[in-house]
Tab-separated table of C-alpha atoms in Angstrom:
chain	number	residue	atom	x	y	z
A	1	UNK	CA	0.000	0.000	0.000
A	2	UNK	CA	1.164	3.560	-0.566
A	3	UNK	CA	2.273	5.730	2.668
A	4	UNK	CA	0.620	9.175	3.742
A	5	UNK	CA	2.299	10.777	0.452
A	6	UNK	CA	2.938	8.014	-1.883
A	7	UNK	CA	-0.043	7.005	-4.720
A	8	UNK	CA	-0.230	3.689	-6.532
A	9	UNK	CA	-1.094	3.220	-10.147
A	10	UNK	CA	-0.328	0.215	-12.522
A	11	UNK	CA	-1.069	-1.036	-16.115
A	12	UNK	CA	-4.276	-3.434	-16.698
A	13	UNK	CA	-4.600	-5.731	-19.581
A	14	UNK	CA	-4.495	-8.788	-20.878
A	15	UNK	CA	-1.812	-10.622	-21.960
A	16	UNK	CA	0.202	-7.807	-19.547
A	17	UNK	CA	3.555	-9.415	-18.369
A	18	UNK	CA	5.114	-8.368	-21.636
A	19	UNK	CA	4.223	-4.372	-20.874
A	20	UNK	CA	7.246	-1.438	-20.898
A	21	UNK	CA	5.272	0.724	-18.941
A	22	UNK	CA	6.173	0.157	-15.452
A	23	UNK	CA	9.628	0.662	-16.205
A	24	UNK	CA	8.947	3.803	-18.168
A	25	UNK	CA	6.402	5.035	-15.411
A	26	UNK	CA	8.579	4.324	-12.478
A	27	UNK	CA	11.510	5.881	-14.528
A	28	UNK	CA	9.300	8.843	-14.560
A	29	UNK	CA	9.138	8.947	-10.949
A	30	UNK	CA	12.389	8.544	-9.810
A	31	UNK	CA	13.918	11.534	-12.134
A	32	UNK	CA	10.554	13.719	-10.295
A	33	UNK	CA	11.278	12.726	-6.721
A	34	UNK	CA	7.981	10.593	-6.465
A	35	UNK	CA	10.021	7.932	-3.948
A	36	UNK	CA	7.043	7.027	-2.823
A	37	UNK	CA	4.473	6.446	-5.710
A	38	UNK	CA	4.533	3.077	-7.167
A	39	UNK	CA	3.550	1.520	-10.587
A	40	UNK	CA	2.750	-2.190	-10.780
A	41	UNK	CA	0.811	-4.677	-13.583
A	42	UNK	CA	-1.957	-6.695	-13.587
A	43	UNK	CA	-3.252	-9.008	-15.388
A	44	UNK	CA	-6.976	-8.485	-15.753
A	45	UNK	CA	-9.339	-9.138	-18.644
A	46	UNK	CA	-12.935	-7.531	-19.617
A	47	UNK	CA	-14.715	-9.903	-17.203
A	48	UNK	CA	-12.542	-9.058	-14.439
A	49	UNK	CA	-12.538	-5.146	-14.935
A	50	UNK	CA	-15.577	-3.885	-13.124
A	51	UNK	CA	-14.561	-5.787	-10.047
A	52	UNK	CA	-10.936	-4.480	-10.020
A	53	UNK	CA	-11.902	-0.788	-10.556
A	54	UNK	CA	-14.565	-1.165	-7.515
A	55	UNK	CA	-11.986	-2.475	-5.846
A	56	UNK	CA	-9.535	0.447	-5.299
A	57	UNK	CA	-8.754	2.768	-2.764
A	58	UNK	CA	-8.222	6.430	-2.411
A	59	UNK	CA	-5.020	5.929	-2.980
A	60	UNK	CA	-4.716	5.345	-6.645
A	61	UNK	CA	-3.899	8.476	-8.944
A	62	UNK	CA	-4.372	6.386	-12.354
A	63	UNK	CA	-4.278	3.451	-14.822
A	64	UNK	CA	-2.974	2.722	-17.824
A	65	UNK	CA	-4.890	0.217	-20.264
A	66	UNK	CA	-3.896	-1.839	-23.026
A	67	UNK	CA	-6.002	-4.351	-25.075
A	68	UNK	CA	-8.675	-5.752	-24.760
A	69	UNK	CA	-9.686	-3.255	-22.288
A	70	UNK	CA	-9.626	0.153	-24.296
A	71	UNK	CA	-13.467	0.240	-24.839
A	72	UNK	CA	-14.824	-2.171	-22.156
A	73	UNK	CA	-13.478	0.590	-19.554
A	74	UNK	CA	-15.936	3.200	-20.988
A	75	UNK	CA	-19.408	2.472	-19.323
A	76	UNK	CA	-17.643	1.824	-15.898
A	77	UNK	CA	-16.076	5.871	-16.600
A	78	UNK	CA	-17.713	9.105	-15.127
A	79	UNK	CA	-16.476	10.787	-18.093
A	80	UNK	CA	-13.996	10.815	-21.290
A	81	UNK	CA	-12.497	13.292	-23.248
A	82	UNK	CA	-13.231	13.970	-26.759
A	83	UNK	CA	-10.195	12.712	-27.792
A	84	UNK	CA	-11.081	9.204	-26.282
A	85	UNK	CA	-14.700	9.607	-28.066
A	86	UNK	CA	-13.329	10.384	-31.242
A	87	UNK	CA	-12.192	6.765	-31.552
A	88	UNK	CA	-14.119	4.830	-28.597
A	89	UNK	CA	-11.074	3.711	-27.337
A	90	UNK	CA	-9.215	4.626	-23.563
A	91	UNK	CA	-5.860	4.116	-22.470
A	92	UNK	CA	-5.408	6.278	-19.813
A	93	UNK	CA	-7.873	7.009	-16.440
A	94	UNK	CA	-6.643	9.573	-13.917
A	95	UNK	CA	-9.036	8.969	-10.145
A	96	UNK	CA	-9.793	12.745	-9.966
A	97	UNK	CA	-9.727	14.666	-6.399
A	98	UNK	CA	-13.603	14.527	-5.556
A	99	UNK	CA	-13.606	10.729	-6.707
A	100	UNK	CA	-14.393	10.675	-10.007
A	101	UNK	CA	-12.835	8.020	-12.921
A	102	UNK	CA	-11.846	10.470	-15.952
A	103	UNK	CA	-10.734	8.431	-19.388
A	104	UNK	CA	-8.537	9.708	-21.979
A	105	UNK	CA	-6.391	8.680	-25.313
A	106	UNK	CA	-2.889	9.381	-25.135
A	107	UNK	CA	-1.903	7.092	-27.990
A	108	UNK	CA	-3.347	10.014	-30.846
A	109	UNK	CA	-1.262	12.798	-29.367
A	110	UNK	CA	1.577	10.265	-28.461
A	111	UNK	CA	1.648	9.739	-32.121
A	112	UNK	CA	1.406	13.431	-32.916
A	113	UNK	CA	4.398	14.527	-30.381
A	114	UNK	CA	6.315	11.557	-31.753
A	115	UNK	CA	6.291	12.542	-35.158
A	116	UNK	CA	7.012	15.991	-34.768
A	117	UNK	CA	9.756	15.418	-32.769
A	118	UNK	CA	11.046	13.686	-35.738
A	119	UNK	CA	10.287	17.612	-37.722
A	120	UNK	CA	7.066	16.351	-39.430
A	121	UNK	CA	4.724	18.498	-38.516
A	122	UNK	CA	1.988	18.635	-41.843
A	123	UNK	CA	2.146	16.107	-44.613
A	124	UNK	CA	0.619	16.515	-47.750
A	125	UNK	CA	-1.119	12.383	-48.211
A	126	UNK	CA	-0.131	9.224	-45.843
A	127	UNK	CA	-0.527	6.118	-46.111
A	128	UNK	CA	-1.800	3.311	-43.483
A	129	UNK	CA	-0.866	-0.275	-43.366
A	130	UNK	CA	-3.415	-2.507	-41.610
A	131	UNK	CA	-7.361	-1.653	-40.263
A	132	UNK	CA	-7.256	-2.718	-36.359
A	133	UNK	CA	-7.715	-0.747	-33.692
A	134	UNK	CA	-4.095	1.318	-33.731
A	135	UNK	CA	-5.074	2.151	-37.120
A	136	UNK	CA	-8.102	4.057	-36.365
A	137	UNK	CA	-5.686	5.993	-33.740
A	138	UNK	CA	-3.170	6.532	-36.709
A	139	UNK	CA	-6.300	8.171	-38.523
A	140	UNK	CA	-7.150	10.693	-35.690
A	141	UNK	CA	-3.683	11.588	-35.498
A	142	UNK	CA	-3.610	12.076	-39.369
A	143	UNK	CA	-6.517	13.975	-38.894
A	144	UNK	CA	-4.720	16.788	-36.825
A	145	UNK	CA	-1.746	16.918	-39.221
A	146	UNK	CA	-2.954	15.298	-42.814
A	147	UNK	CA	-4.130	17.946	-45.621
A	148	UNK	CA	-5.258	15.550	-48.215
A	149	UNK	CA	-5.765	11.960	-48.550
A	150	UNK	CA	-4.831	9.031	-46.519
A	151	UNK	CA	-4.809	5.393	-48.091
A	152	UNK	CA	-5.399	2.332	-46.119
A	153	UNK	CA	-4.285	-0.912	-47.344
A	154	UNK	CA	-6.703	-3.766	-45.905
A	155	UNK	CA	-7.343	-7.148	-46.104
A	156	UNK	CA	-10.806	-7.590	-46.106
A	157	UNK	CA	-13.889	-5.485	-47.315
A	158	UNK	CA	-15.085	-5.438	-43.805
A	159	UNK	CA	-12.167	-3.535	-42.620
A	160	UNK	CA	-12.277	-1.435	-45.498
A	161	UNK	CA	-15.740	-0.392	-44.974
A	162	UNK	CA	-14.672	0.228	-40.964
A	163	UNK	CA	-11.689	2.350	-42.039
A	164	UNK	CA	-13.877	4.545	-44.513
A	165	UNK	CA	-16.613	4.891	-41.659
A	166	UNK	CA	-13.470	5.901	-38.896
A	167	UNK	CA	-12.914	8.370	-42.033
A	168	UNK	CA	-15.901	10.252	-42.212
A	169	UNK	CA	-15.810	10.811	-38.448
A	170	UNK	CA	-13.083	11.680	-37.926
A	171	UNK	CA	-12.610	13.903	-41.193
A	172	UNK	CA	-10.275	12.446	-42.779
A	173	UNK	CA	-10.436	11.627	-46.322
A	174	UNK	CA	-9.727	7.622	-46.949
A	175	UNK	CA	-9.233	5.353	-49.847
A	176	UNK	CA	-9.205	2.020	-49.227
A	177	UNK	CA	-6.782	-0.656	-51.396
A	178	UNK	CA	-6.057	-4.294	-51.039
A	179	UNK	CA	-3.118	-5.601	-49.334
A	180	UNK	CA	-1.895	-7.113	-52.316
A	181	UNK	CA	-1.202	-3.642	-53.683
A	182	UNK	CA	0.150	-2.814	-50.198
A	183	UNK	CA	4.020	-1.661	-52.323
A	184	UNK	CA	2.522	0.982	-53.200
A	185	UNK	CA	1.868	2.626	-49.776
A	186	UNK	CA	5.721	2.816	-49.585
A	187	UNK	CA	6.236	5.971	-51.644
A	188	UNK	CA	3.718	7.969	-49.503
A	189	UNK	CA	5.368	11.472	-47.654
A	190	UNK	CA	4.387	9.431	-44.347
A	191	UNK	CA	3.932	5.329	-43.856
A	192	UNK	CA	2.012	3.984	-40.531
A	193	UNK	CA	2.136	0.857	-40.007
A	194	UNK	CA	-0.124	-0.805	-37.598
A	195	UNK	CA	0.045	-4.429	-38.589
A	196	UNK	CA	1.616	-7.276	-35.650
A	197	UNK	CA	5.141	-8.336	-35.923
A	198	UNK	CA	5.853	-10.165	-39.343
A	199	UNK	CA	2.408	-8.522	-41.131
A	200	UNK	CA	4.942	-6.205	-43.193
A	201	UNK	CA	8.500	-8.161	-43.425
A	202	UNK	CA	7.472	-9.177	-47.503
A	203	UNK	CA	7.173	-5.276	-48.175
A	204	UNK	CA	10.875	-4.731	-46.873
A	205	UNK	CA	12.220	-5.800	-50.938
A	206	UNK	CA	10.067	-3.126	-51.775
A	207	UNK	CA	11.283	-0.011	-49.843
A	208	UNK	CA	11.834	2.838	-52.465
A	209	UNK	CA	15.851	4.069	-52.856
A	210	UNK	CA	14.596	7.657	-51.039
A	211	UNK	CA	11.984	6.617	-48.378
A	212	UNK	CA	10.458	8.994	-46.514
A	213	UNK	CA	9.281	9.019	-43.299
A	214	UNK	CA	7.810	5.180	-41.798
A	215	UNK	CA	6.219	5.194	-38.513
A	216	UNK	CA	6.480	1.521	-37.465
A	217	UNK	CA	4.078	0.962	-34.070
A	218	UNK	CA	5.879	-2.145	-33.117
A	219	UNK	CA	8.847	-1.983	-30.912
A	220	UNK	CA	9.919	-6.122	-29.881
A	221	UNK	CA	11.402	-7.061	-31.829
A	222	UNK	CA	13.357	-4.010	-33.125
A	223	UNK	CA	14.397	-3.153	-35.515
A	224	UNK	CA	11.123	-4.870	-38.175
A	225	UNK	CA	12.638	-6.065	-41.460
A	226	UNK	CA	10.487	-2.829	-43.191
A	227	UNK	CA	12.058	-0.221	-40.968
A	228	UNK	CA	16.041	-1.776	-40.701
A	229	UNK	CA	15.878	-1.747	-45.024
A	230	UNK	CA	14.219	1.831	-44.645
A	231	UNK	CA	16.995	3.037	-42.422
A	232	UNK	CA	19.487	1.579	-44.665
A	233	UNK	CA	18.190	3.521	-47.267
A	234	UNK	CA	18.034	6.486	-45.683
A	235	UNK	CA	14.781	7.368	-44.787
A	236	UNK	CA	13.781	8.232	-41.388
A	237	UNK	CA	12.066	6.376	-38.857
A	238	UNK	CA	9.852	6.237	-36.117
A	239	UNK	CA	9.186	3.192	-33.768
A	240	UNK	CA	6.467	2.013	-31.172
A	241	UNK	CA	9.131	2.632	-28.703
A	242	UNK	CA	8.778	6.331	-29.643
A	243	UNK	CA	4.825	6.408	-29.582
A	244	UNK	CA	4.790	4.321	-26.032
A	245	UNK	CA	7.427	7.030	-24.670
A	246	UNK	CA	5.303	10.057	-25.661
A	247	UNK	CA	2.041	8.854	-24.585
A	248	UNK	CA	3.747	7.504	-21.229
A	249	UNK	CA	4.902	10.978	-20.755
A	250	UNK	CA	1.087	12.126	-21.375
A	251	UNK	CA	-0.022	9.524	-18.843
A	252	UNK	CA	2.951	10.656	-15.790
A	253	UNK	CA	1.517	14.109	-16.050
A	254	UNK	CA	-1.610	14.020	-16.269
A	255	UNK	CA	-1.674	10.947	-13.171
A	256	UNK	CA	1.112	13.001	-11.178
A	257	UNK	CA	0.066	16.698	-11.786
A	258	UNK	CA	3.518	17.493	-12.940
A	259	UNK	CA	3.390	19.914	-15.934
A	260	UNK	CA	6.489	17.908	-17.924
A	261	UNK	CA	7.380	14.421	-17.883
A	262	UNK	CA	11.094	13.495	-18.310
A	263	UNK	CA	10.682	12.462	-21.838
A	264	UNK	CA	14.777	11.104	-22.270
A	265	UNK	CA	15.120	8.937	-19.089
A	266	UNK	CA	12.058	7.223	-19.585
A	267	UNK	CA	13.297	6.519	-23.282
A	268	UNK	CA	16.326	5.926	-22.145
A	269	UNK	CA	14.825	3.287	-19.550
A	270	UNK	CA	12.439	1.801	-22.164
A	271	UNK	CA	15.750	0.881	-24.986
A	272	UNK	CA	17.523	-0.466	-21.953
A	273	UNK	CA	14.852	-2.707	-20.991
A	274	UNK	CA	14.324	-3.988	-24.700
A	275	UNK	CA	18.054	-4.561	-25.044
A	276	UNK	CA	18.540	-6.988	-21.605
A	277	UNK	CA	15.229	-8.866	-23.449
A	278	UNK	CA	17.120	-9.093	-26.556
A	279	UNK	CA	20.528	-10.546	-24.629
């Protein structure tokens, strides 16, 4: 339990043990002086959330949640920002002072503040590869810096038809293509890909000689066969590492209260945890 100053919070999901984000959390508050705030994981699935949340004390400041919790959480909320609405998806409740359980998305301005870091800050047309859930994140985070057209490569009409309708909602002009044609998403001012580990490895041959900008969400293992050939050739890259680090930093201050996040040790924490697994 936490002492008279100290306040828990922890990551929920399921499968969890695999999660970054106690070591980038508690990163966060040893380089803020928060000795006596812990982070911790849990393993706990849709069934088990209600019971969990009802379950907590005074003493918790937040949670973080991964899949498949991002929309199950949303009936057991008091409210959710618009951000979170946009996409019907939370990652992030903060326990406010008078008691109340406030939900949020940090992955669409993770993505945003990862990016532009990187110096992209507007791009003309993008292209998305895959239609699950990150990908409807990529397209709200498109939306705030896309001016024209974003094309989704799919596998299925059904996902096409989903990615048209996260479109019109979000405002975001989408074309839909088949993932056969998927090569052609590589010559795009901006590539997302959302796919799991192994989805894009074929499209690697097919990285142009002057790549632009890939924004691969994956981060174990690192470097993906797409984004080591689109280093090699030059073109600049951003990982899942990146996007977990910026909406972790999100997550620290809006849990904590502290108005900025140490963005490089809990980077710095996150590449040495994913080396010692790759040893």
């Amino acid at each position: 339990m936490a002492t008279e100053h100290g306040r828990r919070a922890a990551v929920l999901g399921s499968p969890i043990a695999h999660s970054l984000s106690p070591v980038l959390h508690r990163a966060a508050y040893g380089e803020l002086g928060l000795a006596e705030w812990t982070y911790d994981l849990f393993d706990v699935d849709e069934a088990a959330l209600p019971g969990f949340l009802k379950g907590l004390g005074p003493d918790w400041a937040g949670l973080s949640l991964t899949m498949p919790l991002k929309r199950a959480v949303i009936p057991l909320l008091d409210e959710i920002s618009e951000t979170a609405a946009s996409v019907e998806a939370v990652n992030t409740v903060v326990f406010t002072e008078d008691g109340r359980r406030a939900g949020d998305n940090t992955d669409i301005p993770g993505m945003v503040a990862a990016l532009r870091e990187r110096g992209i800050e507007q791009v003309e047309s993008a292209a998305i590869l895959g239609a699950g859930a990150t990908a409807s994140s990529a397209l709200a985070a498109l939306a705030r810096i896309c001016a024209g057209e974003v094309v989704v490569y799919v596998r299925s009409q059904a996902r096409a038809a989903e990615m048209r309708q996260w479109g019109e909602r979000l405002d975001v002009q989408v074309r839909t293509e088949d993932w056969a044609d998927a090569e052609r998403a590589l010559s795009a001012p901006l590539v997302i890909a959302t796919t799991p580990a192994g989805a894009t490895d074929a499209l690697s041959a097919a990285v142009p000689e002057r790549p632009a900008t890939l924004f691969d969400v994956l981060y174990d293992p690192w470097p993906t066969a797409l984004a080591a050939r689109w280093s090699m050739y030059g073109g600049a890259v951003v990982s899942g590492l990146d996007l977990l680090v910026h909406q972790a930093v999100l997550q620290v201050e809006q849990m904590t209260g502290h108005a900025s996040a140490p963005l490089a040790a809990m980077r710095e924490a996150g590449e040495h945890a994913l080396a010692a697994r790759q040893d």
